[in-house]
Steps between C-alpha positions, in 0.01 A plus 500: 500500500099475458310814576329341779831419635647848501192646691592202743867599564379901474260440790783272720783793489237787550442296820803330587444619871196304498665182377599316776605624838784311607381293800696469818791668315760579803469197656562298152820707516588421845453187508650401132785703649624572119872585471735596203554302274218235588291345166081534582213313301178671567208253445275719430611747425184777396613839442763502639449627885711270692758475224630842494563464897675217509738569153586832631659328824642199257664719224565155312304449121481131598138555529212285332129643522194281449152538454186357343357805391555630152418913624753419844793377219442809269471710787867323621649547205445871425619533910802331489592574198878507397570325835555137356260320719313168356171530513297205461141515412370164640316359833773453751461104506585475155778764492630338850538197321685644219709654695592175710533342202822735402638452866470838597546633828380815680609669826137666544178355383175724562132408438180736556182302414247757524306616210637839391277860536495502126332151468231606744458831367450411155196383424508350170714241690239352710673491811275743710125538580573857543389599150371228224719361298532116349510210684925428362691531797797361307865628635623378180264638182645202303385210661202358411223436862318794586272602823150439274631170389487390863182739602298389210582139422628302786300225668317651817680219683879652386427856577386426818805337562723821360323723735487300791860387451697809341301743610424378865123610487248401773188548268718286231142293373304814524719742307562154235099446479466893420756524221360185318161582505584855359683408229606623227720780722670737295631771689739558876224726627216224398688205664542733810137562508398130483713428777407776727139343535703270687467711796184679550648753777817761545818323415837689584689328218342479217350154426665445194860544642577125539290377216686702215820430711412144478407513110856722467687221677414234218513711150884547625512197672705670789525250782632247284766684330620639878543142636672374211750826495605497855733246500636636148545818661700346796725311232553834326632663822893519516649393842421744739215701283134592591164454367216735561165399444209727577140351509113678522289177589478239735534256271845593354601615829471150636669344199823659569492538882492063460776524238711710675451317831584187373799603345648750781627401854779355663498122340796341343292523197345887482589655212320832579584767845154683530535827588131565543368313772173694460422636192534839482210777401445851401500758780233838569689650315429287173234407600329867443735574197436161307149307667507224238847374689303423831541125391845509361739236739869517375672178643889458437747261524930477415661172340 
């Protein structure tokens, strides 16, 4: 293990309460209903938050943990260690496939699609315009696009399009037009200044918010992967199991509200009960302990 690397882990377990706060985390469990005995894939699986809840109700090592993040799998594997879990470091399309591919079958299937505390806290990984970091944004420190690829190369014309489209931005052409004609950007805090002269008065969210979610969206090509998983999921679902899905924007939100509708109801054909009918959201409560899960929507459904 490099140096670098150790310093890396050091600083995760000195602040493993900082990780990730497990969004939503009582009504996962409710409505996943785990039991004895039942097997769980978690999706993504992070550090680990809404695994421990749901294994401690299963009691079964029939367990396999995924994740595209190389800290999240080291972090897994010093956690559950001894406990014979699989733990899969891949993007959960990929992995999903794999796993169809061997015909296996779980009783409980659990996504969370947020970015994790860690990600947004860290700077050097470029998720945040918090504190400066580089423009990576990469879930996975292996693959190969980064954020300043897209912020510093692409035609004016395409990242229009990625802001307008992925990041649902009114001032889309503006906020486009200021990023090209600044260029070279090097830095989180830079690119969030360029785009803040976007609006010349008070802004409660920052301005950046759906242009680095936007930018985010495409490095780990997110809305993709989630509409070609869904059905994998569903086919990975033993007879009478349930698949938990919690979302932070709009735009995955509406991705598996259509899935799910399309596939639930009383047709001779469903092959989903949704037990959702709205999607379900973080109460005062959370809300005050955890703020960044004000957009979280968990929506469920049983095969």
């Amino acid at each position: 293990m490099t140096l670098q690397k150790q310093k890396r882990m050091k600083n995760i377990h000195q602040n493993k309460k900082d990780i990730h706060i497990p969004v939503l985390f009582k009504e996962v469990l409710t409505y996943l209903d785990p039991k004895t005995g039942n097997s769980y894939l978690d999706l993504t699986a992070g550090f680990g938050g809404h695994v421990e809840r749901v294994v401690s109700k299963t009691k079964n090592s029939n367990v396999t943990l995924i994740d595209r993040d190389n800290q999240a799998i080291s972090y897994l594997k010093e956690k559950f260690s001894g406990k014979n879990y699989e733990i899969m470091h891949s993007d959960f399309l990929s992995a999903s496939k794999m796993l169809l591919k061997e015909n296996r079958k779980y009783d409980l299937i659990f996504a969370d699609l947020g970015v994790s505390s860690l990600h947004l806290n860290e700077a050097s990984r470029g998720f945040s315009f918090q504190s400066s970091g580089p423009l990576d944004m990469r879930m996975d420190l292996s693959q190969s696009l980064k954020a300043d690829q897209i912020i510093n190369n692409y035609k004016l014309s395409d990242l229009d399009r990625v802001i307008r489209d992925y990041g649902e931005e009114a001032k889309h052409r503006k906020v486009a037009n200021l990023i090209v004609n600044n260029r070279p950007i090097s830095t989180t805090t830079e690119l969030a200044q360029i785009i803040r002269q976007a609006w010349p008065g008070y802004s409660r969210v920052h301005p950046a918010t759906k242009t680095f979610q936007a930018i985010r969206i495409l490095v780990n090509d997110e809305l993709n992967q989630l509409k070609e998983a869904l059905p994998i999921w569903v086919d990975l679902l033993n007879s009478d199991g349930r698949l938990a899905v919690i979302s932070f924007h709009s735009l995955e939100d509406r991705i598996i509200k259509q899935y799910f509708s399309e596939n639930a109801g009383n047709n001779y054909d469903s092959r989903l009960k949704l037990l959702t009918p709205k999607p379900i959201t973080p109460n005062h409560e959370e809300l005050v302990k955890n703020p960044r899960s004000r957009s979280a929507k968990l929506r469920v459904v049983a095969k």
